[in-house]
């Protein structure tokens, strides 16, 4: 078994991984930059190592991270998500230095990092893929021919894109050539490759993704699906499990498709196969995310399986700890991404000192947090500061619990997405489970909320007013 893990990440996911390690008796080492020296995950880890230089660049440098891992005596590296978690060279360097990389092998990462190649594999295995170009588009003429064939609007996607970046919608043929040129040069800049491809734009789809887990002994399992349709700018904001729109045969078929892709690519460890489901219920493969995902807690809530513990056991060479027949869906779970952003100002990042922090609790409430009172949210990183996951036996109960927990959740000092989530969760449409990709952009009235920043202060204020009136 792994004895000590270096966590090549920060924030809530670093804490999440530490929790799993503690439950397995594994020691943890973390890395941090000077600007984030008071972070919560540092306090939870067994040891912490300072990253010199640029705060973000160090998290992106395999050499720096692997050097720290080796010199602190770690035998494994957990990459978390984001940063270089999907970088084949990172996994390769770990292997070269005798470190276990908690994730798929470099060959699999290389293959799946290319959206085109993964699509080609899915197609070969008979899994439906979104209509579009076969391979990268080389010229404007080729792009125009493909777009004319599949019909507008289309998306231009960067082959190596991720995190909702590198996707552009083109409504009509006039714009295609210029959008293609700028998409390609932007992709070159951000992802190190200007390769792009064309895909038909699916109207109001659902984003449905299947969680899979495989071990190095050839065992493969799925943990059902999540619906991550509630997005803004192609980035997920709220995720649920299970999907409310799949019938049982489709659920099984998508799980089989996901496992088939994992089997074919020699996938080992936990991963996610993403699909879009159109309004007629047809599903299309989209991409594979070969790592732990932000929204994994909803799956853990409905199955009772600890995905990070499974990841660590599998990386140690152990078998998956459960049989497929042992897993079933119990209840409904919803995750809300609490970002330090101001929804009313176009979700602009908000950094600074947290002046009050009260987290919700009670039955069916899970917090994966990264902040506390007096912590200063640094401006350099992703704005995710906490995740609230609620679980209940029925969707309706989960919605009611979500409203209650979001009302309890107080974070002051920085603007957060909590009031936006509360407004969203309070709608009848949400209660009926009626949403799709594009829903948030189509409903700007969700931003017209009036939010009482601190319900506890309201009670104090009322008490003070009564006291004054009564002449205390
Ligand atoms: P998930 O589906 O788990 O939310 P995302 O694709 O949104 O996964 O990525 C997880 C995190 O990593 C997000 O915080 C996202 O901003 C970040 N991320 C993912 N890919 C990239 C990338 N290529 N460049 C920058 N950030 C990324
Ligand atoms: P990323 O690597 O950034 O996660 P994806 O290919 O997974 O990129 O797409 C991100 C999101 O963009 C999807 O979850 C979906 O909401 C939207 N999207 C992607 N492809 C399409 C499509 N063909 N039609 C409509 N929406 C799409
Ligand atoms: Mg994706």
XYZ file of C-alpha atoms and ligand atoms in Angstrom:
527
model
C 0.000 0.000 0.000
C 1.029 3.589 -0.682
C 2.536 5.085 2.487
C 2.849 8.747 1.640
C 1.169 10.832 -1.044
C 2.234 14.169 -2.414
C -0.874 16.108 -3.396
C -0.092 18.198 -6.471
C -3.003 20.558 -5.968
C -4.585 23.044 -3.585
C -7.931 24.253 -2.256
C -10.912 22.031 -1.590
C -9.625 19.084 -3.620
C -6.408 18.933 -1.591
C -8.515 18.667 1.580
C -10.720 16.055 -0.059
C -7.711 13.881 -0.887
C -6.228 14.337 2.602
C -9.491 13.030 4.104
C -9.304 9.843 2.029
C -5.615 9.381 2.896
C -6.293 9.727 6.612
C -8.985 7.075 6.460
C -6.514 4.746 4.736
C -3.623 5.529 7.101
C -1.605 7.233 4.355
C 0.639 10.224 5.179
C 0.111 13.405 3.166
C 2.420 16.101 1.857
C 1.141 19.238 0.153
C 2.669 22.108 -1.767
C 1.744 25.768 -1.468
C 2.889 29.141 -2.716
C 3.809 32.034 -0.410
C 0.589 33.918 -1.327
C -1.507 31.044 0.037
C 0.467 30.117 3.133
C -2.594 30.198 5.410
C -4.689 27.820 3.282
C -6.865 25.297 5.082
C -5.434 22.258 3.301
C -1.963 23.078 4.621
C -3.248 22.839 8.178
C -4.782 19.430 7.468
C -1.766 17.834 5.808
C 1.047 16.048 7.637
C 3.628 18.236 5.943
C 3.714 21.195 3.576
C 6.358 22.357 1.140
C 6.739 25.916 -0.055
C 6.749 26.543 -3.795
C 9.195 29.252 -4.816
C 8.478 31.752 -7.538
C 5.267 32.399 -9.441
C 2.282 31.074 -7.450
C 0.509 29.465 -10.394
C 3.473 28.407 -12.517
C 4.829 26.069 -9.838
C 1.587 24.071 -9.769
C 2.037 23.592 -13.504
C 5.645 22.437 -13.428
C 6.068 18.631 -13.342
C 9.812 18.925 -12.599
C 9.256 21.062 -9.495
C 6.478 18.841 -8.157
C 8.234 15.548 -8.809
C 11.407 16.883 -7.209
C 9.505 17.740 -4.033
C 7.739 14.366 -4.049
C 11.025 12.467 -4.319
C 12.868 14.543 -1.750
C 10.105 14.308 0.849
C 9.975 10.535 0.522
C 6.504 10.247 -0.993
C 5.811 7.075 -2.939
C 2.804 8.429 -4.845
C 1.448 11.645 -6.351
C -2.241 12.528 -6.507
C -2.857 15.205 -9.149
C -6.436 16.193 -8.196
C -8.189 17.996 -11.049
C -7.239 21.005 -13.177
C -3.598 22.142 -13.275
C -1.509 19.296 -14.776
C -3.754 16.443 -13.673
C -4.266 15.292 -17.273
C -0.768 15.950 -18.535
C 0.858 12.768 -19.852
C 4.386 14.169 -19.320
C 3.642 14.592 -15.630
C 2.497 10.980 -15.228
C 5.512 9.907 -17.263
C 7.972 11.810 -15.097
C 6.416 10.297 -11.964
C 6.869 6.831 -13.428
C 10.469 7.583 -14.367
C 11.256 8.658 -10.822
C 9.614 5.583 -9.313
C 6.521 7.412 -8.062
C 2.992 6.024 -8.375
C 0.775 8.437 -10.301
C -2.781 8.195 -8.953
C -4.493 8.124 -12.323
C -4.295 6.435 -15.703
C -0.932 5.688 -17.346
C 0.752 8.280 -19.626
C -0.248 6.426 -22.804
C -3.931 6.571 -21.891
C -3.653 10.236 -20.890
C -2.013 11.063 -24.197
C -4.730 9.303 -26.152
C -7.657 10.791 -24.249
C -6.185 14.296 -24.021
C -7.020 14.566 -27.699
C -10.780 15.008 -28.048
C -10.573 13.982 -31.688
C -8.869 10.701 -31.090
C -11.229 9.818 -28.243
C -14.174 10.567 -30.508
C -12.714 8.326 -33.190
C -12.380 5.509 -30.663
C -15.966 5.931 -29.475
C -17.159 5.862 -33.063
C -15.157 2.742 -33.805
C -16.781 1.044 -30.815
C -20.218 1.901 -32.145
C -20.946 4.629 -29.608
C -22.844 7.564 -31.172
C -20.731 10.717 -31.496
C -21.809 14.310 -32.184
C -21.876 14.899 -35.971
C -18.940 16.978 -37.197
C -15.550 16.848 -38.849
C -13.700 13.559 -39.044
C -10.460 14.636 -37.443
C -9.100 18.183 -37.301
C -10.155 20.737 -39.906
C -7.196 21.937 -41.948
C -8.737 24.782 -43.922
C -11.647 27.205 -44.001
C -13.032 25.441 -47.084
C -13.051 22.113 -45.274
C -14.722 23.699 -42.242
C -17.371 25.301 -44.445
C -18.132 22.006 -46.135
C -18.513 20.182 -42.803
C -20.643 22.957 -41.299
C -22.900 23.039 -44.360
C -23.358 19.310 -44.091
C -24.198 19.128 -40.364
C -26.076 22.451 -40.383
C -25.597 25.681 -38.422
C -25.026 26.621 -35.688
C -21.785 24.737 -35.203
C -19.089 24.731 -32.548
C -15.394 25.101 -33.172
C -13.578 23.121 -30.498
C -9.905 22.997 -29.628
C -8.679 19.384 -29.811
C -6.730 19.822 -26.583
C -9.114 22.245 -24.855
C -10.574 21.869 -21.386
C -12.285 23.630 -18.514
C -14.964 25.054 -20.818
C -12.332 27.063 -22.670
C -11.606 26.665 -26.340
C -15.219 26.329 -27.545
C -16.819 28.805 -29.954
C -20.280 28.917 -31.446
C -20.681 29.983 -35.064
C -24.189 30.899 -36.209
C -23.698 31.423 -39.918
C -21.287 30.690 -42.807
C -20.119 34.330 -43.063
C -18.441 34.122 -39.663
C -16.870 30.708 -40.006
C -13.530 31.516 -41.640
C -12.632 34.371 -39.291
C -13.797 32.504 -36.168
C -11.793 29.503 -37.260
C -8.614 31.532 -37.603
C -8.971 33.205 -34.222
C -10.066 29.963 -32.494
C -7.003 28.241 -33.829
C -4.554 30.934 -32.784
C -6.159 31.125 -29.345
C -5.969 27.342 -28.977
C -2.294 27.509 -29.910
C -1.732 30.057 -27.171
C -3.712 28.323 -24.408
C -3.353 24.625 -25.157
C -0.075 24.522 -27.076
C -1.759 23.293 -30.252
C -3.848 25.185 -32.760
C -5.680 22.032 -33.824
C -9.464 22.526 -33.915
C -12.489 20.568 -35.132
C -16.117 21.237 -35.959
C -19.144 19.850 -34.186
C -22.849 20.357 -34.683
C -24.328 22.563 -31.964
C -26.962 20.586 -30.102
C -29.853 22.786 -28.933
C -30.727 22.650 -25.237
C -29.030 19.322 -24.539
C -28.360 17.673 -21.221
C -24.782 17.038 -20.162
C -24.805 13.517 -18.754
C -21.576 11.834 -17.674
C -20.829 8.327 -16.462
C -18.393 7.674 -13.604
C -16.243 4.624 -14.207
C -13.630 2.876 -12.087
C -11.203 0.222 -13.287
C -8.311 -1.531 -11.583
C -5.078 -3.046 -12.868
C -6.555 -6.567 -12.633
C -8.998 -5.969 -15.451
C -12.006 -5.221 -13.250
C -14.303 -2.477 -14.369
C -17.305 -0.841 -12.707
C -19.554 2.126 -13.294
C -21.130 4.324 -10.652
C -24.052 5.512 -12.765
C -24.307 9.048 -14.053
C -24.372 12.723 -13.153
C -26.304 15.451 -14.926
C -24.172 18.584 -15.180
C -26.392 20.632 -17.479
C -26.503 23.681 -15.243
C -23.517 25.503 -16.673
C -22.424 28.999 -17.424
C -20.101 29.566 -20.370
C -19.649 25.801 -20.699
C -18.507 25.575 -17.087
C -20.464 23.534 -14.595
C -22.151 25.310 -11.692
C -24.592 22.738 -10.286
C -24.449 18.969 -10.725
C -26.894 16.267 -9.767
C -26.996 12.484 -9.518
C -28.705 10.517 -10.824
C -29.985 12.107 -14.033
C -33.691 12.911 -13.956
C -34.166 12.323 -17.691
C -32.713 8.870 -18.417
C -34.864 5.792 -18.657
C -33.404 2.557 -17.332
C -32.402 1.018 -20.692
C -30.595 4.226 -21.751
C -28.872 4.424 -18.372
C -27.570 0.882 -18.821
C -26.586 1.483 -22.426
C -24.590 4.619 -21.596
C -22.856 2.871 -18.703
C -21.924 -0.005 -21.041
C -20.668 2.453 -23.666
C -18.506 4.206 -21.061
C -17.066 0.931 -19.812
C -16.389 -0.190 -23.365
C -14.313 2.911 -24.017
C -12.406 2.372 -20.753
C -11.716 -1.246 -21.644
C -10.554 -0.413 -25.145
C -8.147 2.315 -24.005
C -6.622 0.223 -21.209
C -7.939 2.721 -18.731
C -6.940 2.199 -15.095
C -8.263 4.240 -12.132
C -11.320 6.519 -11.860
C -12.543 8.459 -14.873
C -15.559 10.104 -16.434
C -17.081 9.640 -19.850
C -19.064 12.714 -20.897
C -22.091 12.614 -23.200
C -24.676 15.052 -24.467
C -28.292 13.934 -24.557
C -30.521 15.784 -27.019
C -34.164 16.715 -26.510
C -35.311 13.484 -28.146
C -33.312 11.433 -25.642
C -30.538 10.438 -28.047
C -27.088 10.396 -26.500
C -23.728 11.270 -28.059
C -20.235 10.697 -26.707
C -18.354 13.952 -26.050
C -15.055 13.329 -24.238
C -13.306 11.448 -21.448
C -11.992 13.225 -18.355
C -9.194 10.971 -17.110
C -9.111 12.158 -13.502
C -11.132 12.835 -10.394
C -13.916 15.291 -11.152
C -15.064 18.326 -9.215
C -18.588 16.901 -8.990
C -17.643 13.423 -7.707
C -19.400 14.001 -4.331
C -22.879 13.615 -5.853
C -21.947 10.132 -7.031
C -20.485 9.294 -3.630
C -23.729 10.468 -2.036
C -26.028 8.239 -4.071
C -23.773 5.141 -4.071
C -21.912 5.327 -0.751
C -18.632 4.614 -2.548
C -15.616 6.776 -1.639
C -14.115 7.420 -5.077
C -10.822 8.873 -3.817
C -10.200 5.908 -1.532
C -10.836 3.594 -4.475
C -8.366 5.641 -6.537
C -5.665 5.235 -3.901
C -6.298 1.512 -3.450
C -6.228 0.915 -7.202
C -3.009 2.909 -7.542
C -1.534 0.656 -4.839
C -2.315 -2.334 -7.031
C -5.377 -3.489 -5.132
C -8.635 -4.628 -6.653
C -11.787 -2.512 -6.721
C -13.408 -3.043 -3.344
C -16.944 -3.741 -4.592
C -18.818 -5.734 -7.209
C -21.102 -4.107 -9.753
C -24.121 -5.843 -8.235
C -23.332 -4.207 -4.883
C -23.858 -0.702 -6.269
C -27.246 0.889 -6.696
C -28.697 4.358 -6.819
C -30.107 5.516 -3.509
C -31.819 8.898 -3.441
C -30.861 12.145 -5.165
C -27.885 14.429 -4.660
C -27.171 18.005 -5.751
C -23.818 19.803 -5.672
C -23.551 23.596 -5.746
C -20.199 25.122 -6.622
C -19.611 27.996 -4.247
C -17.301 30.271 -6.190
C -15.801 33.524 -4.923
C -17.495 35.483 -7.694
C -20.079 38.229 -7.966
C -22.966 36.804 -10.021
C -24.470 40.284 -10.422
C -21.254 41.524 -12.010
C -21.057 38.869 -14.678
C -19.574 36.389 -12.170
C -16.403 38.466 -11.794
C -13.896 36.858 -9.404
C -13.958 38.298 -5.898
C -10.941 37.940 -3.626
C -10.028 39.162 -0.166
C -10.531 38.383 3.505
C -13.387 36.166 4.671
C -15.021 38.131 7.510
C -17.695 35.608 8.494
C -18.137 31.916 7.767
C -20.966 29.716 9.003
C -21.362 26.439 7.200
C -24.623 24.507 7.010
C -24.971 21.048 8.493
C -27.512 18.478 9.519
C -28.838 15.419 7.771
C -27.768 14.933 4.188
C -25.473 17.949 4.006
C -21.835 17.675 2.931
C -19.330 20.502 2.717
C -16.037 20.290 0.844
C -14.532 23.592 1.832
C -11.356 25.560 1.412
C -11.943 28.683 3.479
C -12.516 29.873 7.060
C -12.947 33.173 8.873
C -9.970 35.514 8.297
C -8.586 33.446 5.439
C -7.665 35.666 2.517
C -8.915 34.309 -0.803
C -6.001 34.904 -3.172
C -6.804 36.278 -6.637
C -4.396 33.982 -8.485
C -6.413 30.777 -8.671
C -9.687 29.182 -9.678
C -12.556 30.789 -7.740
C -14.010 27.570 -6.279
C -13.956 28.011 -2.484
C -16.451 25.393 -1.324
C -18.860 22.775 -2.565
C -22.199 22.164 -0.916
C -23.650 18.725 -1.624
C -27.076 17.780 -0.358
C -28.613 14.330 -0.426
C -32.162 13.151 0.232
C -34.290 10.127 -0.651
C -36.328 11.945 -3.291
C -35.597 14.805 -5.702
C -38.227 16.992 -4.037
C -36.700 16.424 -0.606
C -33.238 17.124 -1.993
C -34.465 20.458 -3.418
C -36.059 21.452 -0.113
C -32.872 20.474 1.707
C -30.797 22.463 -0.773
C -32.854 25.594 -0.135
C -32.530 25.132 3.619
C -28.766 24.511 3.485
C -28.113 27.410 1.106
C -30.043 29.693 3.474
C -27.862 28.524 6.357
C -24.632 29.048 4.448
C -23.036 32.404 5.296
C -19.814 33.628 3.755
C -18.979 37.312 4.123
C -16.075 39.402 2.933
C -16.108 38.121 -0.623
C -19.035 37.838 -3.013
C -20.096 34.263 -3.673
C -22.447 32.248 -5.867
C -24.536 31.225 -2.809
C -27.358 33.760 -3.421
C -27.465 32.829 -7.084
C -27.784 29.151 -6.173
C -30.516 29.999 -3.680
C -32.431 31.913 -6.363
C -32.006 29.032 -8.794
C -32.951 26.326 -6.287
C -36.028 28.329 -5.260
C -37.612 28.252 -8.712
C -40.442 25.924 -9.620
C -38.561 24.862 -12.738
C -35.702 23.601 -10.581
C -38.137 21.785 -8.338
C -39.553 20.075 -11.418
C -36.018 19.271 -12.591
C -36.553 21.266 -15.770
C -33.197 22.566 -16.923
C -30.710 21.994 -19.722
C -27.407 23.343 -21.036
C -28.031 27.017 -21.754
C -30.756 27.349 -19.097
C -28.803 29.829 -16.964
C -27.931 32.072 -19.915
C -31.592 31.988 -21.010
C -32.804 33.038 -17.552
C -31.100 36.306 -16.620
C -33.931 37.011 -14.144
C -32.197 34.531 -11.817
C -29.812 37.395 -11.100
C -32.564 39.696 -9.791
C -32.319 38.330 -6.283
C -32.242 40.389 -3.118
C -29.967 38.685 -0.716
C -29.722 39.130 2.995
C -26.014 38.572 3.455
C -26.292 37.371 6.988
C -29.523 35.860 8.314
C -27.981 35.569 11.792
C -27.199 39.277 11.865
C -30.824 39.900 10.942
C -31.878 38.077 14.112
C -29.385 40.088 16.124
C -30.634 43.329 14.548
C -34.257 42.459 15.362
C -33.280 41.604 18.931
C -31.456 44.915 19.254
C -34.470 46.811 17.890
C -36.801 45.091 20.362
C -34.361 45.801 23.177
C -34.232 49.493 22.216
C -38.042 49.699 21.953
C -38.540 47.996 25.296
C -36.020 50.408 26.769
C -33.503 47.792 27.909
P -15.122 19.175 -14.062
O -15.937 18.571 -15.138
O -14.615 18.222 -13.061
O -15.699 20.407 -13.486
P -13.489 20.925 -15.529
O -13.217 20.570 -16.957
O -14.435 22.032 -15.245
O -13.861 19.597 -14.830
O -12.107 21.218 -14.860
C -11.873 21.122 -13.480
C -11.104 22.303 -13.023
O -9.907 22.420 -13.735
C -11.861 23.581 -13.216
O -11.616 24.373 -12.096
C -11.285 24.159 -14.477
O -11.338 25.562 -14.427
C -9.865 23.631 -14.446
N -9.376 23.298 -15.781
C -9.625 22.181 -16.470
N -8.994 22.155 -17.628
C -8.285 23.308 -17.707
C -7.414 23.885 -18.667
N -7.116 23.287 -19.803
N -6.892 25.089 -18.397
C -7.165 25.702 -17.255
N -7.963 25.203 -16.297
C -8.527 24.029 -16.510
P -14.379 20.797 -21.959
O -13.178 19.977 -22.284
O -14.092 22.228 -21.880
O -15.106 20.235 -20.797
P -16.508 19.694 -23.619
O -16.318 19.209 -24.992
O -16.685 18.680 -22.559
O -15.314 20.656 -23.255
O -17.746 20.685 -23.607
C -18.029 21.502 -22.487
C -19.505 21.892 -22.497
O -19.855 22.601 -23.703
C -20.462 20.712 -22.474
O -20.698 20.269 -21.164
C -21.690 21.301 -23.120
O -22.439 22.035 -22.195
C -21.144 22.251 -24.152
N -21.051 21.574 -25.459
C -20.002 20.866 -25.913
N -20.245 20.370 -27.131
C -21.481 20.778 -27.475
C -22.312 20.609 -28.627
N -21.879 19.920 -29.690
N -23.528 21.194 -28.639
C -23.957 21.909 -27.581
N -23.227 22.111 -26.479
C -22.007 21.549 -26.406
Mg -15.958 18.352 -20.694
